[in-house]
Short mmCIF file of C-alpha atoms in Angstrom, two decimals:
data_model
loop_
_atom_site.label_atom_id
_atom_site.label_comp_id
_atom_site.label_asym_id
_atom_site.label_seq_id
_atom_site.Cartn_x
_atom_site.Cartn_y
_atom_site.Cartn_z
CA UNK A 1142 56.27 18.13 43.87
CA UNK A 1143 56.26 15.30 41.67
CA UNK A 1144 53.11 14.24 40.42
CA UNK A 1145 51.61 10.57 39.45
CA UNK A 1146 50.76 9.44 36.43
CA UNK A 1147 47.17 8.96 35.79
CA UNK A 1148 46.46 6.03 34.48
CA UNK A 1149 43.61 6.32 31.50
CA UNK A 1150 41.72 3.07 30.67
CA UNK A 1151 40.99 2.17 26.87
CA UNK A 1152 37.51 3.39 25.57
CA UNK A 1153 34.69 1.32 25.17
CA UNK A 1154 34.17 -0.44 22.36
CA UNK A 1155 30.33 -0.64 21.02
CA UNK A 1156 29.77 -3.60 19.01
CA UNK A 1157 28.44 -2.31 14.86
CA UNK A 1158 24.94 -1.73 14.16
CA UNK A 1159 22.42 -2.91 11.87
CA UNK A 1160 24.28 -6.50 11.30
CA UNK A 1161 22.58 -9.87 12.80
CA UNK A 1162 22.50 -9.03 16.27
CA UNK A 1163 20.40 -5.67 15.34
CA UNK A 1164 18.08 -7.69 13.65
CA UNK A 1165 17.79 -11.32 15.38
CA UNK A 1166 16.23 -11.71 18.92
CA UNK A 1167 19.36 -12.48 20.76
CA UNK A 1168 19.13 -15.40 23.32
CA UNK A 1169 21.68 -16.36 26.17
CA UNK A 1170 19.91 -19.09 27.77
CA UNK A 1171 20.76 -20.21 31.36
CA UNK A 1172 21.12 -23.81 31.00
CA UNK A 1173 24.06 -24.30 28.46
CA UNK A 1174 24.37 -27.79 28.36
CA UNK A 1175 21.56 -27.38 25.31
CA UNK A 1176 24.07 -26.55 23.24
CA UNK A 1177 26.41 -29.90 23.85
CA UNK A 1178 24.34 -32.24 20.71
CA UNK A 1179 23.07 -29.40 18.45
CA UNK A 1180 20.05 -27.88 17.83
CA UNK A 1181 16.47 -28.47 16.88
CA UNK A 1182 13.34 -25.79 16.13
CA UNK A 1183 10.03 -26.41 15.00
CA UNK A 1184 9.25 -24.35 11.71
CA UNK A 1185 6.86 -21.84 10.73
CA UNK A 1186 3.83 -23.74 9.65
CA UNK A 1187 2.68 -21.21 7.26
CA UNK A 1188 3.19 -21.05 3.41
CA UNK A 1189 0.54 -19.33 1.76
CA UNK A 1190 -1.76 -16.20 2.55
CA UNK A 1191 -5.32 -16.44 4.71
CA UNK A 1192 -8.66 -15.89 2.10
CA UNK A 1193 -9.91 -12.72 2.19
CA UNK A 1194 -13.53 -14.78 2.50
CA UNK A 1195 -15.74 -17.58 3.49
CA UNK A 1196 -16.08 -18.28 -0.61
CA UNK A 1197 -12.10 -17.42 -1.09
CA UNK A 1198 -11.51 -20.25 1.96
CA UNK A 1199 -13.92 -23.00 0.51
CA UNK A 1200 -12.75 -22.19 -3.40
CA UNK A 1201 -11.49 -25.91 -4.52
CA UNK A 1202 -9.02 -24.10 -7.02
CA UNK A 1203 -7.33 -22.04 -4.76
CA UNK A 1204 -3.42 -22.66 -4.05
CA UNK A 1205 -2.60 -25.41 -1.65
CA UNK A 1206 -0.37 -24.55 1.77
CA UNK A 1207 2.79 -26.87 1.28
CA UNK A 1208 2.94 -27.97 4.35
CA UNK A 1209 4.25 -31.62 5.64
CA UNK A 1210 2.55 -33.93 7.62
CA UNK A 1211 3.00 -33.99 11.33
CA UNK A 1212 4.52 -31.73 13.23
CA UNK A 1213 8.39 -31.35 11.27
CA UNK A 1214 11.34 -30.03 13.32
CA UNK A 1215 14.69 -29.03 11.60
CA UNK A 1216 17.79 -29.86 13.38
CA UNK A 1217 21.56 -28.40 12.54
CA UNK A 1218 25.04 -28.48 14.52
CA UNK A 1219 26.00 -25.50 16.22
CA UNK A 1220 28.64 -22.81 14.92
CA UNK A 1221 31.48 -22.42 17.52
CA UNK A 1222 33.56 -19.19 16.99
CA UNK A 1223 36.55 -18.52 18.99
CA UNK A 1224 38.97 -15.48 19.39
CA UNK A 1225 42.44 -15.39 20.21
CA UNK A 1226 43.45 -13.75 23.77
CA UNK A 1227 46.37 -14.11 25.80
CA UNK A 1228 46.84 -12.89 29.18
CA UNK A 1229 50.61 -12.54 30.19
CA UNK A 1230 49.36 -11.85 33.80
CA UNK A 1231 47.07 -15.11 35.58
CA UNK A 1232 46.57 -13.36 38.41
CA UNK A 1233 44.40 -10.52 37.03
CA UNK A 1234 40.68 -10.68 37.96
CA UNK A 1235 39.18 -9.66 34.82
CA UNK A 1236 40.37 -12.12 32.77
CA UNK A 1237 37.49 -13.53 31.79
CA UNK A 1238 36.05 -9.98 31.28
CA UNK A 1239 38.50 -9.26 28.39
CA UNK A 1240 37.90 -12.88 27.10
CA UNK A 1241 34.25 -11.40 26.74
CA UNK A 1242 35.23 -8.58 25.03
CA UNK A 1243 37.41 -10.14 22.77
CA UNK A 1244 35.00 -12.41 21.64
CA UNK A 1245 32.72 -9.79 21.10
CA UNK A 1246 34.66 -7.75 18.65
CA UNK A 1247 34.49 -11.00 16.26
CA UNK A 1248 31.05 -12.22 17.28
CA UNK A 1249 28.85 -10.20 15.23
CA UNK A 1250 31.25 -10.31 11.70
CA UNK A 1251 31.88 -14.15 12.00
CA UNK A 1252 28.30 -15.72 12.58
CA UNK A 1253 26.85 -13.70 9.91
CA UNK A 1254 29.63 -14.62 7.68
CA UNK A 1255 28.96 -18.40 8.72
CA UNK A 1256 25.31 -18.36 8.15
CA UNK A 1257 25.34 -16.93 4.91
CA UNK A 1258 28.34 -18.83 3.41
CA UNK A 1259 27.95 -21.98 5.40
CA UNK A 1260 31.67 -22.67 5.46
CA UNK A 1261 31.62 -23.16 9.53
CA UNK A 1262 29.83 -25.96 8.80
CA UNK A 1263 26.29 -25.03 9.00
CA UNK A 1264 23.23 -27.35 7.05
CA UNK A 1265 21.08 -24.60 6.42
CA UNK A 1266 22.76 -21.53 5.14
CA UNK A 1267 21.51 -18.37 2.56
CA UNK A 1268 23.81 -19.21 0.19
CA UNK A 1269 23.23 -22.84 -0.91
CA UNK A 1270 22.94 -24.04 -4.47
CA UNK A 1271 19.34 -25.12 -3.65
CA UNK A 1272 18.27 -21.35 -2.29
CA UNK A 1273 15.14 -20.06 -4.63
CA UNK A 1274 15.70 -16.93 -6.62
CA UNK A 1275 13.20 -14.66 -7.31
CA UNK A 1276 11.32 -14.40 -10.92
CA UNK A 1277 12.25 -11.25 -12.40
CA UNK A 1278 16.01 -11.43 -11.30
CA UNK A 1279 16.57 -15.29 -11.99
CA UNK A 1280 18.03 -13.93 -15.45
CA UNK A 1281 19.24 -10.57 -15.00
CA UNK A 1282 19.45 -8.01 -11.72
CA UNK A 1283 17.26 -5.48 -10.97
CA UNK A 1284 17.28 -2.28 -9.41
CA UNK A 1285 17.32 -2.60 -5.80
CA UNK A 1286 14.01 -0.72 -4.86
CA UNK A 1287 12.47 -3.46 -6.85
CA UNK A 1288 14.56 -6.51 -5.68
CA UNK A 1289 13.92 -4.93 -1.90
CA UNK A 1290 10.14 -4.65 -2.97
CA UNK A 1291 10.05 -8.90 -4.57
CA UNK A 1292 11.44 -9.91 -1.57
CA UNK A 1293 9.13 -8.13 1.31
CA UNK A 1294 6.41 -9.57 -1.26
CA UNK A 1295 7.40 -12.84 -0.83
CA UNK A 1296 7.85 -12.83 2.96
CA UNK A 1297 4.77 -11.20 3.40
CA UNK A 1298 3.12 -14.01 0.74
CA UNK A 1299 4.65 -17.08 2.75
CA UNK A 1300 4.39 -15.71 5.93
CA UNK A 1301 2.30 -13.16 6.74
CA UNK A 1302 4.83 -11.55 9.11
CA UNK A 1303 7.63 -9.41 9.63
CA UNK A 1304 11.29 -11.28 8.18
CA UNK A 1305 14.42 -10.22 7.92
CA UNK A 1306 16.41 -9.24 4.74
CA UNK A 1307 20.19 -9.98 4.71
CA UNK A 1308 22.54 -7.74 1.97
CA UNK A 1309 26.55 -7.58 2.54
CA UNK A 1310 27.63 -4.64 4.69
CA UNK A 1311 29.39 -2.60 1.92
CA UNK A 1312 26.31 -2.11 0.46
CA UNK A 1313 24.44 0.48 3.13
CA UNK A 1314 25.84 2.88 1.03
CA UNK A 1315 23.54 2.40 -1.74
CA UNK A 1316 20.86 2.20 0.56
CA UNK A 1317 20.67 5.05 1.80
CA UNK A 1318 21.43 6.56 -1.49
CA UNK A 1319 18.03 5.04 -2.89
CA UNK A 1320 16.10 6.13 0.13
CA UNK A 1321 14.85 2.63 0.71
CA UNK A 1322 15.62 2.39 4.36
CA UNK A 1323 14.46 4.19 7.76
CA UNK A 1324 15.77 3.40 10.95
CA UNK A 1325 13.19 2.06 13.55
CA UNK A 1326 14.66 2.13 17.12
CA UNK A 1327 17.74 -0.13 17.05
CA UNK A 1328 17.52 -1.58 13.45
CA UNK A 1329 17.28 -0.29 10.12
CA UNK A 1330 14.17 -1.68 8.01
CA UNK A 1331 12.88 -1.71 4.98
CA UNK A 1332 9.82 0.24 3.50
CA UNK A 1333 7.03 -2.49 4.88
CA UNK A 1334 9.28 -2.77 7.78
CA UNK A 1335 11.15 -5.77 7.69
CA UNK A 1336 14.84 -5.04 9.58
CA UNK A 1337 17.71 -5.39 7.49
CA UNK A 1338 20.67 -7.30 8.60
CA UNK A 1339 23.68 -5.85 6.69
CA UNK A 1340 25.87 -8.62 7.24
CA UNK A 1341 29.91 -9.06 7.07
CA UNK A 1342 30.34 -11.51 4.25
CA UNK A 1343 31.73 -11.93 0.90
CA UNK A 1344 28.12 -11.81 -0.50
CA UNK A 1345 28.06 -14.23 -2.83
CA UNK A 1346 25.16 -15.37 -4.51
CA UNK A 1347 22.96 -19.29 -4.54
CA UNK A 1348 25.71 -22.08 -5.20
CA UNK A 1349 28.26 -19.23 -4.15
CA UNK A 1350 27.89 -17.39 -7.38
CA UNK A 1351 29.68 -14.30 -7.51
CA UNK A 1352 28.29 -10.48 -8.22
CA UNK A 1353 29.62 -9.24 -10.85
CA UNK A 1354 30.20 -5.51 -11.08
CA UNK A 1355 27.91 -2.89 -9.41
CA UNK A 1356 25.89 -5.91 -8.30
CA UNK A 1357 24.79 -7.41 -5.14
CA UNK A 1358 22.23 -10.47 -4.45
CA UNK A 1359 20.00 -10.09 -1.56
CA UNK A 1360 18.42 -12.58 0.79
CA UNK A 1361 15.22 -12.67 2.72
CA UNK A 1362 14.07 -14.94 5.84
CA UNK A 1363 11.72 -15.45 8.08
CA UNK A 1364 12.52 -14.15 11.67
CA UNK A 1365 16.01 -15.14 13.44
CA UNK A 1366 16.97 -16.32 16.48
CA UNK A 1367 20.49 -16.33 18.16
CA UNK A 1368 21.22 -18.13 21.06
CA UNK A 1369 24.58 -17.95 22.23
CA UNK A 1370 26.30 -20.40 25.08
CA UNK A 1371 28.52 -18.61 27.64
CA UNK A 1372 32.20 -17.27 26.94
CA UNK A 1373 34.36 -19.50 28.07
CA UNK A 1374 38.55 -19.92 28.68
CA UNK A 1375 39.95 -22.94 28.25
CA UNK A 1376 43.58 -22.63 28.68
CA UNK A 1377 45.53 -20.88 31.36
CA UNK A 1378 48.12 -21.30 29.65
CA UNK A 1379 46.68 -20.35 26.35
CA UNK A 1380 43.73 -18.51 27.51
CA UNK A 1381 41.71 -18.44 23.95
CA UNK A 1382 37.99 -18.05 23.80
CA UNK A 1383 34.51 -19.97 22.76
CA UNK A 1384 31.31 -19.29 22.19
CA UNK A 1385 28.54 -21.81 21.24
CA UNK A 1386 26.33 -19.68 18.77
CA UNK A 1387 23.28 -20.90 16.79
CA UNK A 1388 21.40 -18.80 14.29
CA UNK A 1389 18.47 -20.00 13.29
CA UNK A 1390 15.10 -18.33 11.83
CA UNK A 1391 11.65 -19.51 12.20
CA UNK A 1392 10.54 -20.67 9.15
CA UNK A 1393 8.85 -23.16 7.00
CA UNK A 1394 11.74 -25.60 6.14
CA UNK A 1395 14.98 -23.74 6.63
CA UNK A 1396 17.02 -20.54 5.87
CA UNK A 1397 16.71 -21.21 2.09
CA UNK A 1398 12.67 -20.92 1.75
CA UNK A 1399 13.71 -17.40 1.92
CA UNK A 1400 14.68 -16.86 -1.54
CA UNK A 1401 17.26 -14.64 -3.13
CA UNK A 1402 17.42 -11.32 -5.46
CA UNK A 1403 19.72 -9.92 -7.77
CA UNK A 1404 19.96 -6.03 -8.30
CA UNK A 1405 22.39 -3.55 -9.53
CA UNK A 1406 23.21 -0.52 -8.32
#
């Protein structure tokens, strides 16, 4: 007796941890024609730490909150990725299903290489030539346990909250090497517990400056946002698919109030 072949379906994929989507709140709002003009978000009014005291609060000399007049709102155009797909037979069901998936194995890797490069496009991005870098590693890097430290400092110091740090993929390695890091359900954070977002990217530095050996430049944010638009086909014929993604982070200004550090190995 002749028996059938059994027909084996390809595994799951899982999408990478730790990157953007680890660390961002993740959005996929139901009414996508938001997405048609652009985007808008109000910032984080916030730029300085509370007093401690009554006689801290009312102290003339204290530092002044930068903060604009009115109520300011930052606008930016959205980042539209697409991935290649095509489907020899139309009459399969899960077409759409696969365009999914194929969008999702790029997803992740191309937004965060977007929104730290700004080469899609993007007004606000980590790497601009404008992007502060921290005293201490302005003129030479410094080891990472410090650079990690400068940066939760200064989030912590403009925000009073919990931000996200951003450091090129290749370099969880020395990471976990230092012992900096602890994983915290889904993400990995740093010691004061701000989640890391190891991010697929070149990794240059402010004004695209590039590390040089056994160096790395790390960013730091306020939180981030994604919201994504639905995946869509547009072709029959040429059945490639979109996605209208916008990363954005609550913060006073835009993604370069962060700051940036330099550190070696």
């Amino acid at each position: 007796m002749t028996q059938p072949l059994v027909y084996v379906e390809a595994p799951a994929t899982t999408p990478y941890r730790f990157g953007l989507f680890t660390a961002a709140a993740v959005v996929d709002p139901a009414d996508q024609r938001e997405f048609q003009a652009g985007v808008e978000w109000e910032p984080q009014c916030v730029d300085a730490p509370a007093p401690t005291s009554a006689v801290a609060a009312s102290d003339p000399a204290r530092a002044p909150m930068a903060l604009p007049d009115g109520v300011p709102s930052v606008k930016s155009a959205v980042i539209r990725l697409y991935a290649g797909l095509t489907g020899r037979s139309v009459a399969r069901p899960d077409l759409l299903d696969r365009a999914r998936r194929a969008m999702g194995q790029v997803e992740h890797q191309a937004l965060e290489h977007y929104v730290w490069t700004g080469e899609a496009g993007s007004e606000e991005f980590l790497a601009a030539a404008d992007t502060e870098v921290l005293a201490g590693s302005d003129v030479a890097p410094v080891p990472l346990e410090e650079g990690i430290g400068r940066l939760e400092a200064h989030i912590a110091d403009r925000a009073g909250l919990l931000g996200a740090l951003w450091a090129p993929r290749w370099t969880a390695g020395w990471f976990q090497g230092k012992g900096v890091t602890r994983i915290e359900g889904p993400r990995m954070v740093a010691p004061l517990g701000d989640p890391i977002v190891f991010a697929q990217t070149t990794g240059v530095g402010p004004g695209g400056a590039a590390p040089g050996n056994d160096e790395a430049w790390l960013y730091a944010t306020e939180p981030v946002m994604v919201r994504r638009s639905a995946v869509s086909c547009r072709s029959c014929r040429r059945p490639w698919t979109a996605r209208t993604t916008r990363c954005s982070p609550s913060r006073s200004g835009s993604t370069r109030w962060g700051g940036a550090a330099r550190w070696w190995r």
